[in-house]
Every structure is written in structure tokens, then in C-alpha cells.
Amino acid sequence: MAYKPQYYPGNTSVAKNRRKHMSDDVEKLRDISDEDLTALLGHRAPGSDYPSTHPPLAEIGEPACPVREVVEPTPGAAAGDRIRYAQFSDSMYNAPSVPYWRSYHAAINFRGVDPGTLSGRQVNEMRERDMEEYTKRQAETEITDWGLAGLRGCTVHGHSLRLQEDGTMFDMLDRRRLEGGVIVSDKDQVGVPIDRKVNLGKPMSEAEAAKRTTFYRVDNVSFRSDKEVVEHVQKVWELRTKYGFVPKA
Amino acid sequence: MVKTASVTDKPIQIKIFPQRLLQPQTAEKLLNEIDQVKGVIRMLIGGKNLPRKVTCGPGTGSEVNHPNMEVIHVGDCAFELHVMVGEIIVEVEDENSKEELRKACERALPFSFEFKQGFFIKTKATLVDYGKYGFKSKTDESINLEDERILGLIDPHAKAKNNLCVVSSGEEK
């Protein structure tokens, strides 16, 4: 029987969603074109070539190395792309993804990632074309609800704030907003205006967000209600505390 | 000396904390409703800053043009919102105005809100206020202000012109 990874314990909807995010078994909800996504990221002009930081690996002539032979480089590394980043902010009001789960999703399902996880935002550094592929996956699927999350390279303020009256997360730089029932964005992730208005689709309703979220909240699915998760977390804490004493040393 | 806690003629302060961050139209409606309440001495609007320009990152200096940075009208005053309104602190003359204030909020807000009584705005001049305004004269050591209600309403380093608004009451008109 083929091995099936078991990513996360628990029987609540939040635990199930967390497993879905980790295993990349996520539903695609919208289409965002490559050009629009490149414009939103703001690292290069849409349609332009990828600037490189070194020649393609095939041209460099790598030294004989068994590890290099075993590990196939990612397309970005093989082409010598620059390292670039994408950063998401997620509202604690039932946004679909907890920043930690964006990191898990990236690190488990993509290669060559350097995820940085903070309380309300998550930044991921990768080779440029790999990063675009990863960002597209997160932006188009249920991992992101553009009303409750945002692509924010700087001024990420919003995660722990109350929602706006229209149910979207506050954005100090007004990168994306609700217009005619859909979220539109006319600035890149650092707040520089772009030459287009990108349609990011309909935001989730409150009920749908509550169903798809990976946030444990007392007013939705509380952490304490999931006995298996509590048991698992306590076990991890116990083991790491014991390991802190380094029994073998 | 008053020994009981039920001093009724002392101004009281109320913090109104809505469940959502307010759009300019709702904020305008709420402030006008509060303005109609008898006995309101002063209001302090707080919320999330709306910058004119991007202040950090590669986009520094780009115009933000936030749509919520609107001019709103309260009473006979018009001013531009620099924040997305998240809380309003109101000082009223006595306990009698409290319920009327709560009803005004219920009329203006389409969602729930917290309504807390406490001490939120200072009522006496502190050292920085004396540093900014000075004494009235060499013999009078009270603070050199015509209207002491502005104490605690603006940052000592801020300019009153852009941050303070005096709404005259119906009788004054």
C-alpha cells in the first residue's frame, strides 16, 4: 500500500482544512492571468524576460557532485533567476489561511522555498519563476480569499484589525478594494499603481469563510473543541521540553 | 467635600467602539447623531491612519489616494478624515446624557458596538501642555488657554488647525 502522509490531527472543519492546505488538495476558485499576477507582484514588467543573477546552470558546467546529480534544480534555479518574494497578509476574522499554513503549503508542495512566518503575514522567497508559480497557486485557490487576505509587500497592517463595513480587511495603501461585488486591485504589492485593474473575484461570504478557514476561533470552531489536536499539541510540547534537557548530553 | 461616589454634575467619558471600521458616510451619520445629543462637551475620533503617500518599501513616495479620505460634515463644520474611524470618545456633561448617547449610536450604526464608560481624555493640564501653552501670566499660573476643552484632544506636537474642529451648538448660532 502506498504511503499516505498524515499531515494534521483533528476532526473539526478547521483541522480538515489545515490538512487540505498542507496536502495541496485545495479547490481552485478563480483565474488570474500570468500577466496580471506579474503586475501585482511588481518585480518585473509583465511580458518581459526574467532577469538573471547567474548564467543557466547548463552553461556554467557544474562540478561532479553526487548530490547535484540526485537533486534536479527547479526551473528558476536552472535558468539563474533572481530571488524574489511574495508576501500575504491574512485577517484573523476567518481568513482561509493562517500564515503558518501558507508556509506549510509552500514548503511541502514546492521546492527551493524560504518561507518566513510572522503572526499576521507570511513572506516566501524563491527563484522568480518558481515564486510566480507558487503565488499563482495560492492566489487562485481557496487558500486565499481576496476580501480577507491581501498580497502586501509592505505596510501589511490589517491582520488583527476589525473588518471594514463592507466585510473586507483594512488596507492602508488601498491596493485592493471591493467594487461592484468583486475585489479589484490597481496597485502592486508595495502600493505602486499599475497600468491595469485586476479582477480578483468575488469575496467569500461570512458563512463560506467560516467554513473554509484554518483559524481556530472561539466564535467559530474553538481550538479546545478539538480534543485530538489539543492532545497532539501537548505531546509535541512535552517532547520538545524533554528534548530541551538533551538527555544524552 | 463630597463623600459619596454618585457625583452627578461631573463630566463623564464614554468610548464607542463599533464592531466594524466605519466608512466615511457612517462615521458622518454617527458623529451628527452624537452632535444632536444634549450635553456633549467634546468628541475624539480615533482609528486607522490613512496616509497620503506610501511611507516605506520600494514604493515610498507614491500617492495613496485612499477613497475613505473624504471630507465629512459634522454640524456646521467640514473636515477631511485622516483615519478610518474605529472609535469615538465622547465627553458628556452628566449621567443624564448617557442613555441618549447610546440611542444615538443605535440609530446610526447598523451593527453592534461597545459602549464603555471610563477615563479616556485628560481633563487637567500636564507638564507638556504647560510646555506648549505656558502660564496665563506671571501672577496667574493657570494654563494659557482660552478653552481648556482642547486639552487631551490633540497631540502636543500636532497643529490644531488640521486636527481640531469647533462645532457650535444651536443656541450659539
XYZ file of C-alpha atoms in Angstrom, chain B residues 17-143:
127
model
C -16.220 51.051 19.809
C -18.128 49.693 16.773
C -17.824 46.106 15.596
C -16.526 47.261 12.197
C -14.274 50.062 10.941
C -16.582 52.806 9.700
C -16.942 54.092 6.159
C -16.945 57.904 5.961
C -20.725 58.032 5.390
C -21.485 56.021 8.515
C -18.940 57.988 10.536
C -20.565 61.226 9.383
C -24.012 59.965 10.318
C -22.830 58.774 13.730
C -20.988 61.999 14.536
C -24.009 64.092 13.564
C -26.280 61.948 15.729
C -23.887 62.383 18.644
C -23.697 66.107 17.954
C -27.501 66.313 18.394
C -27.306 64.796 21.880
C -27.773 67.395 24.572
C -24.813 67.792 26.886
C -21.983 66.690 24.633
C -18.853 68.625 25.560
C -16.261 67.164 23.180
C -15.534 64.198 20.939
C -12.300 62.494 19.994
C -12.174 60.430 16.804
C -9.682 57.581 16.599
C -8.966 54.926 14.006
C -6.572 53.540 11.492
C -4.274 56.011 9.783
C -4.841 56.781 6.105
C -1.541 58.090 4.748
C -1.317 60.423 1.747
C 1.840 58.746 0.471
C 3.471 55.350 0.815
C 5.960 55.749 3.641
C 8.068 52.602 3.403
C 9.258 49.974 0.975
C 10.172 50.282 -2.707
C 7.020 52.298 -3.406
C 7.939 55.107 -0.963
C 6.547 58.432 -2.128
C 3.755 57.033 -4.323
C 0.366 58.673 -3.864
C -2.146 56.502 -1.974
C -5.405 58.339 -2.811
C -7.393 56.314 -0.317
C -11.110 56.549 -1.170
C -12.024 56.797 2.519
C -10.095 60.024 2.947
C -13.246 62.064 2.433
C -14.447 65.424 3.616
C -17.324 64.939 6.037
C -19.715 67.455 7.555
C -20.483 67.465 11.253
C -22.766 70.218 12.497
C -21.526 73.378 10.841
C -18.001 72.044 10.324
C -16.408 70.239 7.394
C -13.154 68.356 7.761
C -11.171 65.692 5.982
C -10.901 62.285 7.609
C -7.297 61.204 8.134
C -8.308 57.914 9.706
C -10.724 55.107 9.083
C -12.908 55.719 12.115
C -12.653 52.889 14.627
C -13.598 54.512 17.920
C -15.142 57.696 19.224
C -14.649 59.019 22.726
C -17.370 61.377 23.869
C -17.406 63.544 26.956
C -20.858 64.455 28.189
C -21.960 66.722 30.986
C -23.571 64.116 33.237
C -25.189 60.706 33.529
C -28.453 62.022 32.062
C -26.932 62.287 28.572
C -25.574 58.742 28.605
C -28.729 56.929 27.541
C -29.478 59.486 24.865
C -25.969 58.964 23.535
C -26.476 55.206 23.425
C -29.715 55.670 21.478
C -27.950 57.992 19.019
C -25.362 55.254 18.375
C -28.085 52.647 17.910
C -29.748 54.868 15.329
C -26.557 55.493 13.352
C -24.778 52.153 13.488
C -26.111 49.178 11.532
C -24.105 46.748 13.692
C -23.282 46.229 17.350
C -20.863 48.376 19.304
C -19.191 48.548 22.692
C -20.274 51.386 24.941
C -17.808 51.851 27.770
C -17.589 54.476 30.470
C -14.146 55.357 31.774
C -11.380 57.930 31.821
C -10.035 58.312 28.277
C -9.193 62.008 27.733
C -7.242 64.026 30.255
C -9.081 66.846 31.939
C -6.193 68.646 33.594
C -3.120 70.262 32.041
C 0.093 68.264 32.322
C 3.732 69.287 32.017
C 3.775 69.044 28.201
C 0.689 71.243 27.999
C 2.371 73.871 30.143
C 5.447 73.470 27.918
C 3.332 74.186 24.835
C 0.908 76.834 26.064
C 2.680 78.324 29.130
C 1.151 80.192 32.071
C -1.505 82.865 31.679
C 0.717 85.499 33.322
C 3.462 85.893 35.877
C 0.928 86.044 38.636
C -1.616 83.578 37.244
C -0.139 80.095 36.933
C -3.134 78.539 35.247
C -2.633 77.276 31.687
